[in-house]
Short mmCIF file of C-alpha atoms and ligand atoms in Angstrom, two decimals:
data_model
loop_
_atom_site.label_atom_id
_atom_site.label_comp_id
_atom_site.label_asym_id
_atom_site.label_seq_id
_atom_site.Cartn_x
_atom_site.Cartn_y
_atom_site.Cartn_z
CA MET D 235 0.00 0.00 0.00
CA LYS D 236 1.28 3.50 -0.88
CA SER D 237 0.79 6.65 1.16
CA SER D 238 -0.61 8.14 -2.08
CA ASP D 239 -2.63 10.95 -0.53
CA CYS D 240 0.38 12.47 1.17
CA THR D 241 2.38 15.44 0.02
CA ARG D 242 4.21 17.14 2.89
CA VAL D 243 4.95 14.88 5.83
CA LEU D 244 6.66 15.66 9.12
CA VAL D 245 8.39 12.77 10.89
CA THR D 246 9.54 13.62 14.43
CA GLY D 247 12.30 11.32 15.64
CA GLY D 248 12.99 10.74 11.94
CA ALA D 249 16.72 10.10 12.44
CA GLY D 250 16.07 7.21 14.81
CA PHE D 251 15.69 3.52 14.13
CA LEU D 252 12.01 3.41 13.10
CA GLY D 253 11.92 7.04 11.95
CA SER D 254 14.68 6.58 9.37
CA HIS D 255 12.88 3.59 7.82
CA LEU D 256 9.64 5.56 7.79
CA CYS D 257 11.30 8.56 6.05
CA GLU D 258 12.71 6.18 3.45
CA ARG D 259 9.33 4.58 2.86
CA LEU D 260 7.50 7.92 2.56
CA LEU D 261 10.05 9.20 0.05
CA ASP D 262 9.59 6.00 -1.97
CA ASP D 263 5.86 6.74 -1.96
CA GLY D 264 6.46 10.20 -3.45
CA CYS D 265 6.00 12.36 -0.33
CA ASP D 266 8.02 15.42 0.67
CA VAL D 267 9.53 14.51 4.01
CA LEU D 268 10.63 16.84 6.79
CA CYS D 269 12.65 14.87 9.33
CA VAL D 270 12.88 16.55 12.73
CA ASP D 271 15.22 15.20 15.40
CA ASN D 272 17.39 16.45 18.26
CA PHE D 273 19.80 13.50 17.75
CA TYR D 274 19.39 12.32 21.33
CA THR D 275 19.44 8.67 20.26
CA GLY D 276 19.13 9.07 16.50
CA THR D 277 22.01 9.95 14.18
CA LYS D 278 22.61 11.79 10.93
CA ALA D 279 24.19 8.58 9.66
CA ASN D 280 20.75 6.91 9.80
CA VAL D 281 19.43 9.33 7.18
CA ALA D 282 22.69 10.21 5.37
CA HIS D 283 21.58 8.22 2.32
CA LEU D 284 18.42 10.37 2.06
CA LEU D 285 20.10 13.80 2.17
CA SER D 286 20.67 13.97 -1.59
CA ASN D 287 16.96 13.48 -2.26
CA PRO D 288 15.43 16.90 -3.06
CA ARG D 289 12.17 15.83 -1.37
CA PHE D 290 13.97 15.20 1.94
CA GLU D 291 14.80 17.84 4.55
CA LEU D 292 16.51 17.33 7.91
CA MET D 293 15.97 19.76 10.79
CA ARG D 294 17.61 19.69 14.24
CA HIS D 295 14.85 20.52 16.68
CA ASP D 296 13.67 19.38 20.11
CA VAL D 297 9.92 18.62 20.12
CA THR D 298 9.59 19.89 23.68
CA PHE D 299 9.67 23.33 22.00
CA PRO D 300 6.96 24.52 19.59
CA LEU D 301 7.46 24.08 15.86
CA TYR D 302 5.85 26.09 13.07
CA VAL D 303 5.93 24.35 9.70
CA GLU D 304 3.38 23.71 6.95
CA VAL D 305 2.64 20.01 6.60
CA ASP D 306 -0.30 17.73 5.75
CA GLN D 307 0.61 14.77 7.97
CA ILE D 308 2.63 14.30 11.15
CA TYR D 309 4.13 11.04 12.40
CA ASN D 310 5.15 11.69 16.02
CA LEU D 311 7.95 9.23 16.81
CA ALA D 312 10.29 11.44 18.84
CA CYS D 313 11.11 9.71 22.13
CA PRO D 314 13.97 7.52 23.34
CA ALA D 315 12.61 3.98 23.25
CA SER D 316 15.03 1.75 25.13
CA PRO D 317 15.25 1.64 28.94
CA VAL D 318 18.94 2.55 28.99
CA HIS D 319 18.21 5.72 27.00
CA TYR D 320 14.88 6.78 28.48
CA GLN D 321 16.09 6.22 32.06
CA PHE D 322 19.25 8.28 31.50
CA ASP D 323 17.25 11.54 31.79
CA PRO D 324 13.78 10.48 32.91
CA VAL D 325 12.43 14.02 33.32
CA GLN D 326 13.38 14.82 29.74
CA THR D 327 11.72 11.56 28.64
CA THR D 328 8.41 12.59 30.18
CA LYS D 329 8.78 16.08 28.70
CA THR D 330 9.45 14.62 25.26
CA SER D 331 6.32 12.48 25.40
CA VAL D 332 4.01 15.02 26.99
CA HIS D 333 5.27 18.43 25.81
CA GLY D 334 6.19 16.85 22.48
CA ALA D 335 2.61 15.59 22.06
CA ILE D 336 1.16 18.98 23.07
CA ASN D 337 3.41 20.80 20.59
CA MET D 338 2.75 18.40 17.71
CA LEU D 339 -1.00 18.29 18.37
CA GLY D 340 -1.04 22.10 18.50
CA LEU D 341 0.76 22.19 15.16
CA ALA D 342 -1.65 19.62 13.65
CA LYS D 343 -4.61 21.71 14.80
CA ARG D 344 -3.16 24.94 13.37
CA VAL D 345 -2.30 23.53 9.94
CA LYS D 346 -5.18 20.98 9.83
CA ALA D 347 -2.80 18.02 9.53
CA LYS D 348 -3.52 14.38 10.25
CA ILE D 349 -1.35 13.17 13.13
CA LEU D 350 -0.18 9.72 14.19
CA GLN D 351 1.28 8.89 17.58
CA ALA D 352 3.86 6.12 18.00
CA SER D 353 2.63 4.74 21.30
CA THR D 354 3.84 1.53 22.82
CA SER D 355 2.90 -1.82 24.28
CA GLU D 356 4.49 -0.44 27.47
CA VAL D 357 1.15 1.29 28.15
CA TYR D 358 -0.02 -2.20 29.21
CA GLY D 359 2.78 -2.35 31.83
CA ASP D 360 3.24 -5.84 33.25
CA PRO D 361 -0.02 -7.18 31.83
CA GLU D 362 -2.43 -9.44 33.69
CA VAL D 363 -4.23 -10.20 30.41
CA HIS D 364 -2.57 -12.17 27.64
CA PRO D 365 -2.48 -11.46 24.72
CA GLN D 366 -3.24 -7.76 25.20
CA PRO D 367 -6.28 -6.25 23.44
CA GLU D 368 -6.52 -2.46 23.10
CA SER D 369 -9.44 -2.48 25.56
CA TYR D 370 -7.08 -3.60 28.36
CA TRP D 371 -6.21 -0.57 30.54
CA GLY D 372 -2.88 -1.94 31.66
CA HIS D 373 -0.99 -2.68 34.84
CA VAL D 374 1.56 0.10 35.14
CA ASN D 375 3.67 1.17 38.10
CA PRO D 376 3.28 4.98 38.19
CA ILE D 377 6.39 5.62 40.30
CA GLY D 378 8.95 3.09 39.06
CA VAL D 379 12.05 3.49 36.89
CA ARG D 380 10.09 2.70 33.70
CA SER D 381 7.27 5.12 34.54
CA CYS D 382 8.78 8.13 32.74
CA TYR D 383 8.33 6.21 29.51
CA ASP D 384 5.15 4.24 30.25
CA GLU D 385 3.22 7.07 31.88
CA GLY D 386 4.60 9.64 29.43
CA LYS D 387 3.23 7.57 26.57
CA ARG D 388 -0.08 7.02 28.38
CA CYS D 389 -0.45 10.77 28.92
CA ALA D 390 0.39 11.39 25.24
CA GLU D 391 -2.45 9.03 24.29
CA THR D 392 -4.79 10.98 26.59
CA LEU D 393 -3.79 14.22 24.87
CA PHE D 394 -4.41 12.72 21.43
CA PHE D 395 -7.90 11.58 22.40
CA ASP D 396 -8.72 14.91 24.11
CA TYR D 397 -7.69 16.80 20.96
CA ARG D 398 -9.99 14.49 19.07
CA ARG D 399 -12.93 15.00 21.47
CA GLN D 400 -12.36 18.75 21.85
CA HIS D 401 -11.27 19.72 18.32
CA ASP D 402 -12.25 16.72 16.13
CA LEU D 403 -8.59 16.46 15.12
CA PRO D 404 -7.80 13.58 12.72
CA ILE D 405 -5.71 11.42 15.07
CA LYS D 406 -4.24 7.92 14.79
CA VAL D 407 -2.64 6.05 17.67
CA VAL D 408 -0.64 2.85 17.24
CA ARG D 409 0.74 0.81 20.11
CA ILE D 410 4.00 -0.64 18.86
CA PHE D 411 5.28 -3.95 20.23
CA ASN D 412 8.97 -4.97 20.17
CA THR D 413 10.40 -4.15 16.78
CA TYR D 414 13.89 -4.83 15.53
CA GLY D 415 16.00 -4.45 12.42
CA PRO D 416 18.89 -2.56 10.85
CA ARG D 417 19.70 0.86 12.43
CA MET D 418 18.79 -0.21 15.94
CA HIS D 419 21.26 1.42 18.30
CA PRO D 420 24.00 -1.18 19.00
CA ASN D 421 24.29 -0.21 22.69
CA ASP D 422 20.67 0.47 23.55
CA GLY D 423 20.43 -2.47 25.92
CA ARG D 424 17.47 -3.90 23.99
CA VAL D 425 17.45 -7.63 23.84
CA VAL D 426 17.92 -8.12 20.09
CA SER D 427 20.81 -5.65 19.73
CA ASN D 428 22.39 -6.91 22.97
CA PHE D 429 22.36 -10.52 21.91
CA ILE D 430 23.65 -9.79 18.40
CA MET D 431 26.48 -7.53 19.62
CA GLN D 432 27.52 -10.03 22.30
CA ALA D 433 27.50 -12.90 19.81
CA LEU D 434 29.41 -10.95 17.12
CA GLN D 435 32.04 -9.95 19.69
CA GLY D 436 32.39 -13.58 20.75
CA GLN D 437 31.09 -12.84 24.26
CA ASP D 438 28.66 -14.88 26.33
CA ILE D 439 25.01 -13.92 25.85
CA THR D 440 23.43 -12.46 29.00
CA ILE D 441 19.85 -13.45 29.66
CA PHE D 442 18.04 -11.54 32.42
CA GLY D 443 15.88 -13.92 34.44
CA ASP D 444 15.61 -17.57 33.43
CA GLY D 445 14.86 -16.73 29.79
CA SER D 446 11.33 -18.09 29.94
CA GLN D 447 9.75 -14.60 29.59
CA SER D 448 8.22 -14.25 26.14
CA ARG D 449 8.29 -11.50 23.53
CA SER D 450 6.91 -11.13 20.04
CA PHE D 451 9.45 -9.55 17.69
CA CYS D 452 8.31 -7.62 14.64
CA TYR D 453 10.66 -6.86 11.75
CA VAL D 454 10.91 -3.14 10.96
CA ASP D 455 9.58 -3.33 7.36
CA ASP D 456 6.36 -5.00 8.54
CA LEU D 457 5.91 -2.39 11.26
CA ILE D 458 6.42 0.54 8.87
CA GLU D 459 3.84 -0.95 6.50
CA GLY D 460 1.37 -1.08 9.40
CA ILE D 461 2.07 2.53 10.42
CA VAL D 462 1.61 3.82 6.87
CA ARG D 463 -1.62 1.86 6.49
CA MET D 464 -2.90 3.30 9.75
CA MET D 465 -2.27 6.85 8.54
CA ALA D 466 -4.31 6.07 5.40
CA THR D 467 -7.41 4.90 7.32
CA PRO D 468 -10.59 7.02 7.27
CA HIS D 469 -11.26 9.79 9.82
CA GLU D 470 -13.34 7.56 12.11
CA VAL D 471 -10.42 5.15 12.65
CA THR D 472 -8.41 6.57 15.53
CA GLY D 473 -7.06 3.48 17.24
CA PRO D 474 -5.43 2.80 19.52
CA LEU D 475 -4.39 -0.18 17.44
CA ASN D 476 -1.77 -2.75 18.37
CA LEU D 477 1.02 -3.25 15.83
CA GLY D 478 3.43 -6.12 16.23
CA SER D 479 4.08 -9.74 15.59
CA THR D 480 2.05 -12.52 17.14
CA PHE D 481 4.82 -15.10 16.81
CA GLU D 482 5.89 -15.56 20.38
CA PHE D 483 9.37 -16.67 21.40
CA THR D 484 11.03 -16.94 24.74
CA ILE D 485 14.11 -14.83 25.32
CA LYS D 486 16.09 -18.05 25.53
CA GLU D 487 14.87 -19.13 22.09
CA LEU D 488 15.88 -15.74 20.69
CA ALA D 489 19.37 -16.12 22.15
CA GLN D 490 19.67 -19.58 20.63
CA SER D 491 18.62 -18.26 17.17
CA VAL D 492 21.20 -15.46 17.37
CA VAL D 493 23.93 -17.95 18.27
CA ALA D 494 22.91 -20.22 15.37
CA LEU D 495 22.73 -17.37 12.81
CA THR D 496 25.99 -15.67 13.81
CA GLY D 497 27.76 -19.01 13.98
CA THR D 498 29.67 -18.00 17.10
CA GLY D 499 30.31 -20.26 20.05
CA SER D 500 28.73 -17.86 22.58
CA LYS D 501 27.35 -19.49 25.71
CA LEU D 502 24.13 -18.38 27.45
CA VAL D 503 24.61 -16.91 30.95
CA PHE D 504 21.85 -15.80 33.33
CA ALA D 505 21.53 -12.61 35.45
CA ASP D 506 18.86 -11.06 37.72
CA LEU D 507 15.72 -9.64 36.08
CA PRO D 508 15.54 -5.79 36.26
CA PRO D 509 12.61 -4.24 38.24
CA ASP D 510 9.18 -4.03 36.54
CA ASP D 511 10.36 -6.09 33.57
CA PRO D 512 7.18 -7.52 31.99
CA THR D 513 7.13 -11.30 31.86
CA GLN D 514 4.85 -11.74 28.85
CA ARG D 515 3.89 -9.53 25.90
CA ARG D 516 1.94 -10.37 22.76
CA PRO D 517 -0.49 -8.19 20.81
CA ASP D 518 -4.09 -9.13 20.23
CA LEU D 519 -4.44 -8.06 16.57
CA THR D 520 -8.19 -8.56 16.13
CA LEU D 521 -8.97 -4.83 15.79
CA THR D 522 -5.84 -4.15 13.75
CA ARG D 523 -6.71 -6.81 11.17
CA GLU D 524 -10.21 -5.35 10.83
CA ALA D 525 -8.95 -1.79 10.39
CA LEU D 526 -5.84 -2.39 8.27
CA GLY D 527 -7.11 -5.09 5.92
CA SER D 528 -4.69 -7.93 5.44
CA TRP D 529 -1.81 -6.40 7.41
CA GLU D 530 0.30 -8.98 9.21
CA ALA D 531 3.93 -9.16 10.30
CA THR D 532 5.14 -11.74 7.80
CA THR D 533 8.95 -11.61 8.07
CA THR D 534 10.24 -14.67 9.87
CA LEU D 535 12.52 -14.22 12.88
CA GLU D 536 15.33 -15.97 10.98
CA ASP D 537 15.07 -13.64 7.93
CA GLY D 538 14.77 -10.51 10.06
CA LEU D 539 17.63 -11.54 12.34
CA ALA D 540 19.85 -12.36 9.36
CA LYS D 541 19.35 -8.83 7.91
CA THR D 542 19.92 -7.24 11.32
CA ILE D 543 23.06 -9.26 11.96
CA ALA D 544 24.42 -8.27 8.52
CA TYR D 545 23.81 -4.58 9.39
CA PHE D 546 25.53 -4.84 12.79
CA LYS D 547 28.48 -6.65 11.24
CA GLN D 548 28.91 -4.01 8.56
CA THR D 549 28.48 -0.90 10.73
CA ASN D 550 30.57 -2.14 13.63
CA GLY D 551 33.33 -3.70 11.55
CA LEU D 552 32.71 -7.14 13.08
N1 NAD A 266 11.44 0.11 18.50
C1 NAD A 266 10.47 -0.39 19.23
O1 NAD A 266 10.46 -1.60 19.47
C2 NAD A 266 9.36 0.47 19.74
C3 NAD A 266 8.35 -0.12 20.50
C4 NAD A 266 7.32 0.67 20.98
C5 NAD A 266 7.27 2.02 20.69
N2 NAD A 266 8.26 2.58 19.96
C6 NAD A 266 8.19 4.04 19.73
O2 NAD A 266 8.57 4.37 18.41
C7 NAD A 266 9.28 5.60 18.41
C8 NAD A 266 10.62 5.40 17.73
O3 NAD A 266 11.38 4.45 18.45
P1 NAD A 266 12.79 3.90 17.95
O4 NAD A 266 12.88 2.49 18.32
O5 NAD A 266 13.00 4.31 16.55
O6 NAD A 266 13.76 4.69 18.94
P2 NAD A 266 14.99 5.66 18.63
O7 NAD A 266 15.55 6.06 19.93
O8 NAD A 266 15.89 5.05 17.62
O9 NAD A 266 14.26 6.90 17.95
C9 NAD A 266 13.74 7.98 18.66
C10 NAD A 266 14.17 9.25 17.95
O10 NAD A 266 13.61 10.39 18.62
C11 NAD A 266 14.62 11.38 18.75
N3 NAD A 266 14.27 12.21 19.91
C12 NAD A 266 14.28 11.88 21.22
N4 NAD A 266 13.88 12.91 21.97
C13 NAD A 266 13.61 13.93 21.11
C14 NAD A 266 13.18 15.26 21.27
N5 NAD A 266 12.92 15.77 22.49
N6 NAD A 266 13.03 16.03 20.17
C15 NAD A 266 13.29 15.54 18.94
N7 NAD A 266 13.71 14.28 18.72
C16 NAD A 266 13.87 13.49 19.79
C17 NAD A 266 15.90 10.59 18.95
O11 NAD A 266 17.06 11.33 18.68
C18 NAD A 266 15.69 9.45 17.96
O12 NAD A 266 16.13 9.80 16.67
C19 NAD A 266 9.40 6.05 19.86
O13 NAD A 266 8.39 6.99 20.12
C20 NAD A 266 9.15 4.79 20.63
O14 NAD A 266 8.58 5.05 21.89
C21 NAD A 266 9.32 1.85 19.49
#
C-alpha cells in the first residue's frame, strides 16, 4: 500500500531507528519529508543516504519546544525507546512524550494536519491479560524506573484523544510492540541488539531472568507498512491499534537463534531480572486486522535476524 494521498509529511524522531525507515518509505511513496530530530538517540548517519533526495529535509529541533511548519501529515515518533536511554534523563523523557505531544497536536490543529502517535505496548505495563487487546487498561507502576516512559506515553495518548474530542482532530494512535531491524542502536540495551552484539564480539550472551519470559518480535519493514496503512485509514479510525508480531518466542529461544545465525560459540549466561520487567507480551491483533485489511507481520525471525546481523556486522566492523 502506498501513502498516495500524502504530500508534505513531518516525521519527528525521523533520524532514529524506526523514523529513518519511515522517512525512506514515505520518500519512496512520493512524499516530501521533513525529518525533525534532536539526535538524542538518532544519528545523521541513519538518514545520510536520504540527504541527496530533493524531497527530503533534515531539521535539528527538540519537540519539547513549539514548531511552526506547513505540513499535511505528522508522524510523532520522537522519544527515546530503550530503557537505557529513556532512564538516562527520565524528566526529559516525560517532557518529550508530553510536551512533544502537546506541541505536535497544537501544530496539527493549526495547519489541519492528520497526526499519528507512535505509542507503545508499554502502556499495558506488566499485563495481567494475555495477549493484550486495546481495551485492556494496563498494569503500570506509576512511580517506578520505567514510569517516565510508560506514563509519558499514556499521557500522550490521553492528549491525542482529548484533541480528538475537543477539536475533532484527525488522530491515529498505534501501540507498537517490540520491533527490531537494521539501524537499531548497538548499545541500547534492547534484547535483540544486545544478543547480536555479544554474539558478534564472541562474548557470552546475557539473559536476564531464566529466559522463559516471552516476547513477540516484529521486523521493521512489517511495522512501517502497518504505520503507513494506519495513517491512510478514514477519519473515524483513531485506534489505539496494536502493531506487532504474534509469533511468540522466549528470550532463551531468541538467544539460541542469534547464536545459530551468527555461527559464534557464545554461551548463554543468566543474570537477575531488572525491576518491573514484563514477563509476557503479545499483541491481540483482532482490531488491527479489521482496520488495516490484510496487514500482518510476515517476516520470519530468521530472515529478520539475518538482515539485522548483517547490518551490525557491517556498521561495527565485526
Ligand atoms: N522500537 C520499538 O520496538 C518500539 C516499540 C514501541 C514504541 N516505539 C516508539 O517508536 C518511536 C521510535 O522508536 P525507535 O525504536 O526508533 O527509537 P529511537 O531512539 O531510535 O528513535 C527515537 C528518535 O527520537 C529522537 N528524539 C528523542 N527525543 C527527542 C526530542 N525531544 N526532540 C526531537 N527528537 C527526539 C531521537 O534522537 C531518535 O532519533 C518512539 O516513540 C518509541 O517510543 C518503538
